[in-house]
């Protein structure tokens, strides 16, 4: 059974930075693409970033390109999301995911999902 535990969220001001972490445990494929999603209040969960198992190729939603960086540590099965120049529209609950699949021009995951970590950006 795969379990995901996210951490690193918090309340920050616009322009600040945060680094999210997600530790994955349980049975996971070593070829699994990992990533981050977020859900803002009143909105559906949306894709944010994905990374290949090798860590060599990354995908981002347009709204975070140039500000967010996804990385992973295969030795510890941990994925990170470095978020710089945060904006109020980045507010939401951030979830990590495994086994991402292409979905149109984006990516999706069937889960499982962790509890998420809250990111709140004030103006």
CSV table of N, CA and C in Angstrom, one decimal:
chain,number,residue,atom,x,y,z
A,1,UNK,N,0.8,-1.2,0.0
A,1,UNK,CA,0.0,0.0,0.0
A,1,UNK,C,0.9,1.2,0.0
A,2,UNK,N,0.6,2.1,-1.0
A,2,UNK,CA,1.4,3.3,-1.1
A,2,UNK,C,0.9,4.4,-0.1
A,3,UNK,N,1.8,5.1,0.6
A,3,UNK,CA,1.4,6.2,1.4
A,3,UNK,C,2.3,7.4,1.1
A,4,UNK,N,1.7,8.5,1.1
A,4,UNK,CA,2.4,9.8,0.7
A,4,UNK,C,2.2,10.8,1.9
A,5,UNK,N,3.2,11.4,2.3
A,5,UNK,CA,3.2,12.4,3.4
A,5,UNK,C,3.8,13.7,3.0
A,6,UNK,N,3.0,14.7,2.8
A,6,UNK,CA,3.5,16.0,2.4
A,6,UNK,C,3.8,16.9,3.6
A,7,UNK,N,4.7,17.8,3.5
A,7,UNK,CA,5.0,18.7,4.5
A,7,UNK,C,5.7,20.0,3.9
A,8,UNK,N,5.8,21.0,4.7
A,8,UNK,CA,6.5,22.2,4.3
A,8,UNK,C,5.6,23.4,4.0
A,9,UNK,N,4.3,23.2,4.0
A,9,UNK,CA,3.4,24.4,3.7
A,9,UNK,C,3.5,25.4,4.9
A,10,UNK,N,2.8,26.5,4.6
A,10,UNK,CA,2.7,27.5,5.7
A,10,UNK,C,2.1,28.8,5.1
A,11,UNK,N,2.1,29.8,6.0
A,11,UNK,CA,1.5,31.1,5.6
A,11,UNK,C,2.7,32.1,5.3
A,12,UNK,N,2.7,32.6,4.1
A,12,UNK,CA,3.8,33.5,3.7
A,12,UNK,C,3.2,34.7,3.0
A,13,UNK,N,4.1,35.7,2.8
A,13,UNK,CA,3.7,36.8,2.0
A,13,UNK,C,4.0,36.7,0.5
A,14,UNK,N,3.4,37.4,-0.3
A,14,UNK,CA,3.7,37.4,-1.7
A,14,UNK,C,5.1,37.7,-1.9
A,15,UNK,N,5.8,37.0,-2.8
A,15,UNK,CA,7.2,37.2,-3.1
A,15,UNK,C,8.1,36.2,-2.3
A,16,UNK,N,7.6,35.6,-1.2
A,16,UNK,CA,8.4,34.7,-0.4
A,16,UNK,C,8.5,33.4,-1.1
A,17,UNK,N,9.3,32.5,-0.4
A,17,UNK,CA,9.5,31.1,-0.9
A,17,UNK,C,9.1,30.1,0.1
A,18,UNK,N,8.8,28.9,-0.4
A,18,UNK,CA,8.6,27.7,0.4
A,18,UNK,C,9.1,26.5,-0.3
A,19,UNK,N,9.5,25.5,0.5
A,19,UNK,CA,9.9,24.2,-0.1
A,19,UNK,C,9.1,23.1,0.5
A,20,UNK,N,8.3,22.5,-0.4
A,20,UNK,CA,7.5,21.4,0.0
A,20,UNK,C,8.2,20.1,-0.2
A,21,UNK,N,7.9,19.1,0.7
A,21,UNK,CA,8.5,17.8,0.6
A,21,UNK,C,7.4,16.7,0.7
A,22,UNK,N,7.7,15.6,0.0
A,22,UNK,CA,6.7,14.5,0.1
A,22,UNK,C,7.5,13.2,0.1
A,23,UNK,N,7.3,12.4,1.1
A,23,UNK,CA,7.9,11.1,1.3
A,23,UNK,C,6.9,10.0,0.9
A,24,UNK,N,7.4,9.1,0.0
A,24,UNK,CA,6.5,8.1,-0.5
A,24,UNK,C,7.0,6.7,0.1
A,25,UNK,N,6.1,6.0,0.7
A,25,UNK,CA,6.4,4.7,1.2
A,25,UNK,C,5.5,3.6,0.7
A,26,UNK,N,5.8,2.4,0.8
A,26,UNK,CA,5.0,1.3,0.3
A,26,UNK,C,5.5,0.8,-1.0
A,27,UNK,N,4.7,0.1,-1.7
A,27,UNK,CA,5.1,-0.5,-3.0
A,27,UNK,C,4.9,0.6,-4.1
A,28,UNK,N,6.0,1.0,-4.6
A,28,UNK,CA,6.0,2.0,-5.7
A,28,UNK,C,6.9,1.5,-6.8
A,29,UNK,N,6.5,1.7,-8.0
A,29,UNK,CA,7.3,1.4,-9.2
A,29,UNK,C,8.5,2.3,-9.3
A,30,UNK,N,9.7,1.7,-9.5
A,30,UNK,CA,10.9,2.6,-9.7
A,30,UNK,C,10.8,3.4,-10.9
A,31,UNK,N,9.9,3.1,-11.8
A,31,UNK,CA,9.7,3.9,-13.1
A,31,UNK,C,8.6,4.9,-13.0
A,32,UNK,N,8.0,5.1,-11.8
A,32,UNK,CA,6.9,5.9,-11.6
A,32,UNK,C,7.2,7.4,-11.7
A,33,UNK,N,6.5,8.1,-12.6
A,33,UNK,CA,6.7,9.6,-12.6
A,33,UNK,C,6.0,10.2,-11.4
A,34,UNK,N,6.6,11.1,-10.7
A,34,UNK,CA,6.0,11.7,-9.5
A,34,UNK,C,5.7,13.1,-9.8
A,35,UNK,N,4.9,13.7,-9.0
A,35,UNK,CA,4.5,15.1,-9.2
A,35,UNK,C,3.7,15.8,-8.1
A,36,UNK,N,3.3,17.0,-8.4
A,36,UNK,CA,2.5,17.8,-7.4
A,36,UNK,C,1.3,18.3,-8.1
A,37,UNK,N,0.2,18.4,-7.3
A,37,UNK,CA,-1.0,19.0,-7.7
A,37,UNK,C,-1.4,19.9,-6.6
A,38,UNK,N,-2.4,20.8,-6.9
A,38,UNK,CA,-2.9,21.7,-5.8
A,38,UNK,C,-4.4,21.9,-6.0
A,39,UNK,N,-5.0,22.3,-4.9
A,39,UNK,CA,-6.4,22.6,-5.0
A,39,UNK,C,-6.7,23.9,-4.2
A,40,UNK,N,-7.2,24.9,-5.0
A,40,UNK,CA,-7.5,26.1,-4.4
A,40,UNK,C,-9.0,26.1,-3.9
A,41,UNK,N,-9.4,26.9,-2.9
A,41,UNK,CA,-10.7,26.9,-2.4
A,41,UNK,C,-11.7,27.0,-3.5
A,42,UNK,N,-12.7,26.1,-3.5
A,42,UNK,CA,-13.8,26.2,-4.5
A,42,UNK,C,-13.4,25.8,-5.9
A,43,UNK,N,-12.2,25.2,-6.1
A,43,UNK,CA,-11.7,24.9,-7.4
A,43,UNK,C,-11.3,23.4,-7.4
A,44,UNK,N,-11.2,22.8,-8.6
A,44,UNK,CA,-10.8,21.5,-8.8
A,44,UNK,C,-9.3,21.4,-8.6
A,45,UNK,N,-8.9,20.2,-8.2
A,45,UNK,CA,-7.4,19.9,-8.1
A,45,UNK,C,-6.8,20.0,-9.5
A,46,UNK,N,-5.6,20.7,-9.5
A,46,UNK,CA,-5.0,20.9,-10.8
A,46,UNK,C,-3.5,20.5,-10.7
A,47,UNK,N,-3.0,20.1,-11.9
A,47,UNK,CA,-1.6,19.7,-12.0
A,47,UNK,C,-0.7,20.9,-11.8
A,48,UNK,N,0.4,20.6,-11.1
A,48,UNK,CA,1.4,21.7,-11.0
A,48,UNK,C,2.7,21.3,-11.6
A,49,UNK,N,3.3,20.2,-11.2
A,49,UNK,CA,4.6,19.8,-11.7
A,49,UNK,C,4.8,18.3,-11.7
A,50,UNK,N,5.6,17.8,-12.6
A,50,UNK,CA,5.9,16.4,-12.7
A,50,UNK,C,7.4,16.2,-13.0
A,51,UNK,N,7.9,15.0,-12.6
A,51,UNK,CA,9.3,14.7,-12.8
A,51,UNK,C,9.5,13.2,-13.2
A,52,UNK,N,10.3,13.0,-14.1
A,52,UNK,CA,10.6,11.6,-14.5
A,52,UNK,C,11.4,10.8,-13.4
A,53,UNK,N,11.4,9.5,-13.4
A,53,UNK,CA,12.1,8.8,-12.4
A,53,UNK,C,13.6,9.1,-12.4
A,54,UNK,N,14.2,9.4,-13.5
A,54,UNK,CA,15.6,9.8,-13.6
A,54,UNK,C,15.8,11.2,-13.1
A,55,UNK,N,14.7,12.0,-13.0
A,55,UNK,CA,14.9,13.4,-12.6
A,55,UNK,C,15.3,14.3,-13.7
A,56,UNK,N,15.5,13.8,-14.9
A,56,UNK,CA,16.1,14.5,-15.9
A,56,UNK,C,15.1,15.4,-16.8
A,57,UNK,N,13.8,15.1,-16.6
A,57,UNK,CA,12.9,15.9,-17.4
A,57,UNK,C,11.7,16.3,-16.6
A,58,UNK,N,11.3,17.5,-16.6
A,58,UNK,CA,10.3,18.1,-15.8
A,58,UNK,C,9.2,18.8,-16.6
A,59,UNK,N,8.0,18.7,-16.1
A,59,UNK,CA,6.9,19.4,-16.7
A,59,UNK,C,6.2,20.3,-15.6
A,60,UNK,N,5.8,21.5,-16.1
A,60,UNK,CA,5.1,22.4,-15.2
A,60,UNK,C,3.9,23.0,-15.8
A,61,UNK,N,2.9,23.4,-15.0
A,61,UNK,CA,1.8,24.2,-15.5
A,61,UNK,C,2.3,25.5,-15.8
A,62,UNK,N,1.8,26.2,-16.8
A,62,UNK,CA,2.3,27.5,-17.3
A,62,UNK,C,2.4,28.5,-16.2
A,63,UNK,N,1.5,28.5,-15.3
A,63,UNK,CA,1.4,29.6,-14.3
A,63,UNK,C,2.6,29.5,-13.3
A,64,UNK,N,3.3,28.4,-13.2
A,64,UNK,CA,4.4,28.3,-12.2
A,64,UNK,C,5.8,28.2,-12.9
A,65,UNK,N,5.8,28.2,-14.2
A,65,UNK,CA,7.1,28.1,-14.9
A,65,UNK,C,8.0,29.3,-14.6
A,66,UNK,N,9.3,29.0,-14.3
A,66,UNK,CA,10.2,30.0,-13.9
A,66,UNK,C,10.2,30.3,-12.4
A,67,UNK,N,9.2,29.9,-11.7
A,67,UNK,CA,9.1,30.1,-10.3
A,67,UNK,C,9.2,28.9,-9.4
A,68,UNK,N,8.7,27.8,-9.9
A,68,UNK,CA,8.7,26.5,-9.1
A,68,UNK,C,9.7,25.6,-9.7
A,69,UNK,N,10.3,24.7,-8.9
A,69,UNK,CA,11.2,23.7,-9.4
A,69,UNK,C,10.9,22.4,-8.6
A,70,UNK,N,10.7,21.4,-9.4
A,70,UNK,CA,10.5,20.0,-8.8
A,70,UNK,C,11.7,19.2,-8.9
A,71,UNK,N,12.0,18.4,-7.8
A,71,UNK,CA,13.2,17.6,-7.8
A,71,UNK,C,12.8,16.3,-7.0
A,72,UNK,N,13.7,15.3,-7.1
A,72,UNK,CA,13.4,14.1,-6.4
A,72,UNK,C,14.7,13.5,-5.9
A,73,UNK,N,14.6,12.8,-4.8
A,73,UNK,CA,15.7,12.0,-4.3
A,73,UNK,C,15.3,10.5,-4.3
A,74,UNK,N,15.8,9.8,-5.3
A,74,UNK,CA,15.3,8.4,-5.5
A,74,UNK,C,15.8,7.5,-4.3
A,75,UNK,N,16.9,7.9,-3.7
A,75,UNK,CA,17.4,7.1,-2.6
A,75,UNK,C,16.4,7.0,-1.4
A,76,UNK,N,15.8,8.2,-1.2
A,76,UNK,CA,14.8,8.3,-0.1
A,76,UNK,C,13.4,8.3,-0.5
A,77,UNK,N,13.1,8.2,-1.9
A,77,UNK,CA,11.8,8.2,-2.4
A,77,UNK,C,11.1,9.5,-2.0
A,78,UNK,N,11.7,10.6,-2.1
A,78,UNK,CA,11.2,11.9,-1.7
A,78,UNK,C,11.1,12.8,-2.9
A,79,UNK,N,10.1,13.5,-3.0
A,79,UNK,CA,9.9,14.5,-4.1
A,79,UNK,C,9.8,15.9,-3.4
A,80,UNK,N,10.4,16.9,-4.0
A,80,UNK,CA,10.4,18.3,-3.5
A,80,UNK,C,9.7,19.2,-4.5
A,81,UNK,N,9.2,20.3,-3.9
A,81,UNK,CA,8.7,21.4,-4.8
A,81,UNK,C,9.2,22.7,-4.2
A,82,UNK,N,10.2,23.3,-4.8
A,82,UNK,CA,10.7,24.6,-4.4
A,82,UNK,C,9.9,25.7,-5.1
A,83,UNK,N,9.3,26.5,-4.3
A,83,UNK,CA,8.4,27.5,-4.8
A,83,UNK,C,8.9,28.9,-4.4
A,84,UNK,N,9.3,29.7,-5.4
A,84,UNK,CA,9.8,31.0,-5.3
A,84,UNK,C,8.8,32.0,-5.8
A,85,UNK,N,9.0,33.3,-5.4
A,85,UNK,CA,8.2,34.4,-5.9
A,85,UNK,C,6.7,34.0,-5.8
A,86,UNK,N,6.3,33.6,-4.7
A,86,UNK,CA,4.9,33.1,-4.5
A,86,UNK,C,3.9,34.2,-4.7
A,87,UNK,N,2.8,33.9,-5.3
A,87,UNK,CA,1.7,34.8,-5.5
A,87,UNK,C,0.5,34.4,-4.8
A,88,UNK,N,-0.5,35.3,-4.6
A,88,UNK,CA,-1.7,35.0,-3.8
A,88,UNK,C,-2.4,33.8,-4.5
A,89,UNK,N,-2.4,33.8,-5.9
A,89,UNK,CA,-3.1,32.7,-6.6
A,89,UNK,C,-2.4,31.3,-6.4
A,90,UNK,N,-1.3,31.3,-5.8
A,90,UNK,CA,-0.7,30.0,-5.5
A,90,UNK,C,-1.3,29.3,-4.2
A,91,UNK,N,-2.1,30.1,-3.6
A,91,UNK,CA,-2.8,29.5,-2.3
A,91,UNK,C,-3.6,28.3,-2.6
A,92,UNK,N,-3.4,27.3,-1.7
A,92,UNK,CA,-4.2,26.1,-1.9
A,92,UNK,C,-3.6,24.9,-1.1
A,93,UNK,N,-4.2,23.8,-1.2
A,93,UNK,CA,-3.6,22.6,-0.6
A,93,UNK,C,-2.8,21.9,-1.7
A,94,UNK,N,-1.6,21.6,-1.3
A,94,UNK,CA,-0.7,20.9,-2.3
A,94,UNK,C,-0.6,19.4,-1.9
A,95,UNK,N,-0.7,18.6,-3.0
A,95,UNK,CA,-0.7,17.2,-2.8
A,95,UNK,C,0.4,16.6,-3.8
A,96,UNK,N,1.1,15.6,-3.3
A,96,UNK,CA,2.0,14.9,-4.2
A,96,UNK,C,1.4,13.7,-4.7
A,97,UNK,N,1.9,13.1,-5.8
A,97,UNK,CA,1.3,12.0,-6.4
A,97,UNK,C,2.3,11.1,-7.1
A,98,UNK,N,2.0,9.9,-7.3
A,98,UNK,CA,2.9,9.0,-8.0
A,98,UNK,C,2.2,8.4,-9.2
A,99,UNK,N,2.9,7.8,-10.1
A,99,UNK,CA,2.4,7.2,-11.3
A,99,UNK,C,1.5,8.1,-12.1
A,100,UNK,N,2.1,9.3,-12.4
A,100,UNK,CA,1.3,10.3,-13.2
A,100,UNK,C,1.3,9.8,-14.7
A,101,UNK,N,0.1,10.1,-15.3
A,101,UNK,CA,-0.1,9.7,-16.7
A,101,UNK,C,-0.4,10.9,-17.5
A,102,UNK,N,-0.1,10.9,-18.8
A,102,UNK,CA,-0.5,12.1,-19.6
A,102,UNK,C,-2.0,12.2,-19.7
A,103,UNK,N,-2.5,13.4,-19.7
A,103,UNK,CA,-3.9,13.6,-19.8
A,103,UNK,C,-4.1,14.9,-20.6
A,104,UNK,N,-4.3,14.7,-21.9
A,104,UNK,CA,-4.3,15.8,-22.8
A,104,UNK,C,-3.0,16.5,-22.8
A,105,UNK,N,-3.1,17.8,-22.6
A,105,UNK,CA,-1.8,18.6,-22.5
A,105,UNK,C,-1.3,18.7,-21.1
A,106,UNK,N,-1.9,17.9,-20.2
A,106,UNK,CA,-1.5,18.0,-18.8
A,106,UNK,C,-1.2,16.6,-18.3
A,107,UNK,N,-1.2,16.4,-17.0
A,107,UNK,CA,-1.0,15.1,-16.3
A,107,UNK,C,-2.0,14.9,-15.3
A,108,UNK,N,-2.3,13.6,-15.0
A,108,UNK,CA,-3.3,13.2,-14.0
A,108,UNK,C,-2.7,12.0,-13.2
A,109,UNK,N,-3.4,11.8,-12.1
A,109,UNK,CA,-3.0,10.7,-11.2
A,109,UNK,C,-4.3,10.1,-10.6
A,110,UNK,N,-4.3,8.8,-10.6
A,110,UNK,CA,-5.5,8.1,-10.0
A,110,UNK,C,-5.3,7.9,-8.5
A,111,UNK,N,-4.3,8.5,-7.9
A,111,UNK,CA,-4.0,8.4,-6.5
A,111,UNK,C,-3.1,7.2,-6.2
A,112,UNK,N,-2.9,6.9,-4.9
A,112,UNK,CA,-3.5,7.5,-3.8
A,112,UNK,C,-3.0,8.9,-3.5
A,113,UNK,N,-3.7,9.6,-2.6
A,113,UNK,CA,-3.4,11.0,-2.2
A,113,UNK,C,-3.1,11.0,-0.7
A,114,UNK,N,-2.1,11.9,-0.4
A,114,UNK,CA,-1.9,12.1,1.0
A,114,UNK,C,-2.8,13.1,1.6
A,115,UNK,N,-2.5,13.6,2.7
A,115,UNK,CA,-3.4,14.6,3.4
A,115,UNK,C,-3.2,16.0,2.8
A,116,UNK,N,-2.1,16.2,2.1
A,116,UNK,CA,-1.8,17.5,1.5
A,116,UNK,C,-1.2,18.4,2.5
A,117,UNK,N,-0.6,19.5,2.1
A,117,UNK,CA,-0.1,20.5,2.9
A,117,UNK,C,-0.6,21.9,2.5
A,118,UNK,N,-1.0,22.7,3.4
A,118,UNK,CA,-1.7,24.0,3.1
A,118,UNK,C,-0.6,25.1,2.8
A,119,UNK,N,-0.8,25.7,1.7
A,119,UNK,CA,0.0,26.9,1.4
A,119,UNK,C,-0.9,28.1,1.3
A,120,UNK,N,-0.6,29.1,2.1
A,120,UNK,CA,-1.4,30.3,2.0
A,120,UNK,C,-0.5,31.5,1.8
A,121,UNK,N,-0.7,32.2,0.7
A,121,UNK,CA,0.1,33.4,0.3
A,121,UNK,C,-0.8,34.7,0.5
A,122,UNK,N,-0.3,35.5,1.4
A,122,UNK,CA,-1.1,36.8,1.6
A,122,UNK,C,-0.4,37.9,0.8
A,123,UNK,N,-1.2,38.9,0.5
A,123,UNK,CA,-0.8,40.0,-0.3
A,123,UNK,C,-0.1,41.1,0.6
